[in-house]
Amino acid sequence: MRKQRDENAALAERLALLLKVLPAGVVELSPEGRVIAENLAAGVLLNRCYIGESWSDFLSGLQRSEQDDTYALALEGATRRLTLQYQDLPASGGRIVLIHDVTRLHQLTGELAQQQKLASMGSMAAALAHQLRTPLASAMLYTANLKQDIPRPEDRARFVDKSLARMRALEGLIQNMLGYVRGQVSSLEKVEVVALLEDVCSVLAPQCHDKGVFFDCNLPENSAITVLIDRKALQGALINLLENALQFTPAGARVGLEVVREPDGVAFRVDDGGPGVDVAVADKIFEPFFTLRPGGTGLGLAIVKKVVEELGGNVRCYNKAEGGACFELKLPACQD
């Protein structure tokens, strides 16, 4: 028994020394939630000793971050970020709290996010400059020709028209860019899906007819389907998807639009008779300024994604088994 007692004393001494030099804070709580013991690191991290006090009172003075599940402890002139891990003690009914200081890690994470944001802004600015340069160079070339002696009025008018066309292209690109940055959704209203599709079909039907493409617009059987949306923003997104599908669909093929009521919402599907989307670029097609279309700005699908997300939904693209691409836009169910 003396030998066992000595071994237990030696073990207790080692554990006490370990807790003393441990860089992480350790706090022992009673079954009632009061602090009954803490190591030296806990006193340093918590800025004072809390033995005998209620742990819940201490937690009420902290600000919890839902993003990274850390707690902010306000100090004089600084803020310390802590993580708290709990372990139950079945024998006594209490708990052990393990405390880590992640202040520096939190700062590095914020700096990394800022650097990534700046890098994204730089890439977007470079892409925007590239998109603006081509129509601007063309407009400058046509305008420079007007300085020459052009005897025929119709030739002069042709240069003016081409210059204006390039200027309008620049204006449209800038408007799209501003719309992407500001967001498209303003006010929400309950809209019947049938009325929305009728407006969209009236815009796309003439374009499909001119190209010789069959436009298949399937109105939902349940005409009472309603969605809570910004009508102008969603209508623009659907037209954007349909015009994109029309660009890749050859004459004689089909472009389709249908709406399906699902248990958790409403799905809008736009499919085409084109070659489909290459798997290698499927993850990039919704990024700003990424385009596979000659002369495209790369903002159309990015705006579609932004509009859908602002409406609480999501959009995805996949290739159909029979060929062609399908863009599926899902919105949450309208709550009555």
mmCIF file of N, CA and C in Angstrom, residues 179-186 188 228-230 233 302-314 331-332:
data_model
loop_
_atom_site.group_PDB
_atom_site.id
_atom_site.type_symbol
_atom_site.label_atom_id
_atom_site.label_comp_id
_atom_site.label_asym_id
_atom_site.label_seq_id
_atom_site.Cartn_x
_atom_site.Cartn_y
_atom_site.Cartn_z
ATOM 1 N N GLY A 179 -23.533 46.256 -63.041
ATOM 2 C CA GLY A 179 -24.616 45.413 -62.539
ATOM 3 C C GLY A 179 -24.098 44.234 -61.752
ATOM 4 N N TYR A 180 -22.981 43.655 -62.199
ATOM 5 C CA TYR A 180 -22.403 42.525 -61.478
ATOM 6 C C TYR A 180 -21.885 42.959 -60.109
ATOM 7 N N VAL A 181 -21.232 44.120 -60.059
ATOM 8 C CA VAL A 181 -20.648 44.590 -58.807
ATOM 9 C C VAL A 181 -21.736 45.003 -57.822
ATOM 10 N N ARG A 182 -22.734 45.754 -58.309
ATOM 11 C CA ARG A 182 -23.780 46.260 -57.422
ATOM 12 C C ARG A 182 -24.783 45.192 -57.046
ATOM 13 N N GLY A 183 -24.949 44.192 -57.914
ATOM 14 C CA GLY A 183 -26.025 43.228 -57.722
ATOM 15 C C GLY A 183 -27.248 43.650 -58.521
ATOM 16 N N GLN A 184 -28.072 42.681 -58.879
ATOM 17 C CA GLN A 184 -29.206 42.939 -59.749
ATOM 18 C C GLN A 184 -30.536 43.006 -59.011
ATOM 19 N N VAL A 185 -30.591 42.384 -57.840
ATOM 20 C CA VAL A 185 -31.867 42.254 -57.134
ATOM 21 C C VAL A 185 -32.127 43.498 -56.304
ATOM 22 N N SER A 186 -33.339 44.065 -56.440
ATOM 23 C CA SER A 186 -33.699 45.234 -55.646
ATOM 24 C C SER A 186 -34.909 44.909 -54.765
ATOM 25 N N LEU A 188 -38.442 42.534 -54.020
ATOM 26 C CA LEU A 188 -39.004 41.208 -54.274
ATOM 27 C C LEU A 188 -40.526 41.285 -54.314
ATOM 28 N N LEU A 228 -41.076 34.110 -55.256
ATOM 29 C CA LEU A 228 -40.777 35.415 -54.666
ATOM 30 C C LEU A 228 -39.459 35.899 -55.268
ATOM 31 N N ILE A 229 -39.544 36.848 -56.193
ATOM 32 C CA ILE A 229 -38.371 37.225 -56.976
ATOM 33 C C ILE A 229 -38.382 38.720 -57.269
ATOM 34 N N ASP A 230 -37.264 39.184 -57.807
ATOM 35 C CA ASP A 230 -37.209 40.457 -58.509
ATOM 36 C C ASP A 230 -37.485 40.119 -59.967
ATOM 37 N N ALA A 233 -34.909 41.139 -62.651
ATOM 38 C CA ALA A 233 -33.618 40.471 -62.521
ATOM 39 C C ALA A 233 -33.687 39.025 -62.981
ATOM 40 N N ALA A 302 -21.884 34.936 -65.156
ATOM 41 C CA ALA A 302 -21.515 35.410 -63.819
ATOM 42 C C ALA A 302 -22.662 36.209 -63.203
ATOM 43 N N ILE A 303 -23.332 37.032 -64.026
ATOM 44 C CA ILE A 303 -24.478 37.803 -63.538
ATOM 45 C C ILE A 303 -25.638 36.878 -63.195
ATOM 46 N N VAL A 304 -25.848 35.843 -64.011
ATOM 47 C CA VAL A 304 -26.907 34.873 -63.735
ATOM 48 C C VAL A 304 -26.684 34.232 -62.364
ATOM 49 N N LYS A 305 -25.474 33.793 -62.109
ATOM 50 C CA LYS A 305 -25.149 33.152 -60.828
ATOM 51 C C LYS A 305 -25.365 34.115 -59.667
ATOM 52 N N LYS A 306 -24.957 35.358 -59.849
ATOM 53 C CA LYS A 306 -25.108 36.343 -58.775
ATOM 54 C C LYS A 306 -26.583 36.617 -58.492
ATOM 55 N N VAL A 307 -27.393 36.745 -59.543
ATOM 56 C CA VAL A 307 -28.825 36.998 -59.368
ATOM 57 C C VAL A 307 -29.482 35.848 -58.617
ATOM 58 N N VAL A 308 -29.176 34.623 -59.035
ATOM 59 C CA VAL A 308 -29.797 33.460 -58.409
ATOM 60 C C VAL A 308 -29.406 33.363 -56.937
ATOM 61 N N GLU A 309 -28.149 33.604 -56.628
ATOM 62 C CA GLU A 309 -27.715 33.533 -55.236
ATOM 63 C C GLU A 309 -28.356 34.635 -54.401
ATOM 64 N N GLU A 310 -28.543 35.824 -54.972
ATOM 65 C CA GLU A 310 -29.214 36.896 -54.241
ATOM 66 C C GLU A 310 -30.675 36.567 -53.986
ATOM 67 N N LEU A 311 -31.255 35.711 -54.816
ATOM 68 C CA LEU A 311 -32.643 35.283 -54.628
ATOM 69 C C LEU A 311 -32.738 34.047 -53.741
ATOM 70 N N GLY A 312 -31.598 33.587 -53.205
ATOM 71 C CA GLY A 312 -31.606 32.443 -52.301
ATOM 72 C C GLY A 312 -31.551 31.102 -52.988
ATOM 73 N N GLY A 313 -31.219 31.065 -54.279
ATOM 74 C CA GLY A 313 -31.170 29.807 -55.014
ATOM 75 C C GLY A 313 -29.766 29.446 -55.455
ATOM 76 N N ASN A 314 -29.684 28.569 -56.443
ATOM 77 C CA ASN A 314 -28.399 28.156 -56.990
ATOM 78 C C ASN A 314 -28.571 27.773 -58.452
ATOM 79 N N LEU A 331 -34.825 27.888 -57.383
ATOM 80 C CA LEU A 331 -35.211 28.911 -56.416
ATOM 81 C C LEU A 331 -36.030 28.272 -55.309
ATOM 82 N N PRO A 332 -35.942 28.804 -54.076
ATOM 83 C CA PRO A 332 -36.719 28.224 -52.974
ATOM 84 C C PRO A 332 -38.210 28.425 -53.195
#
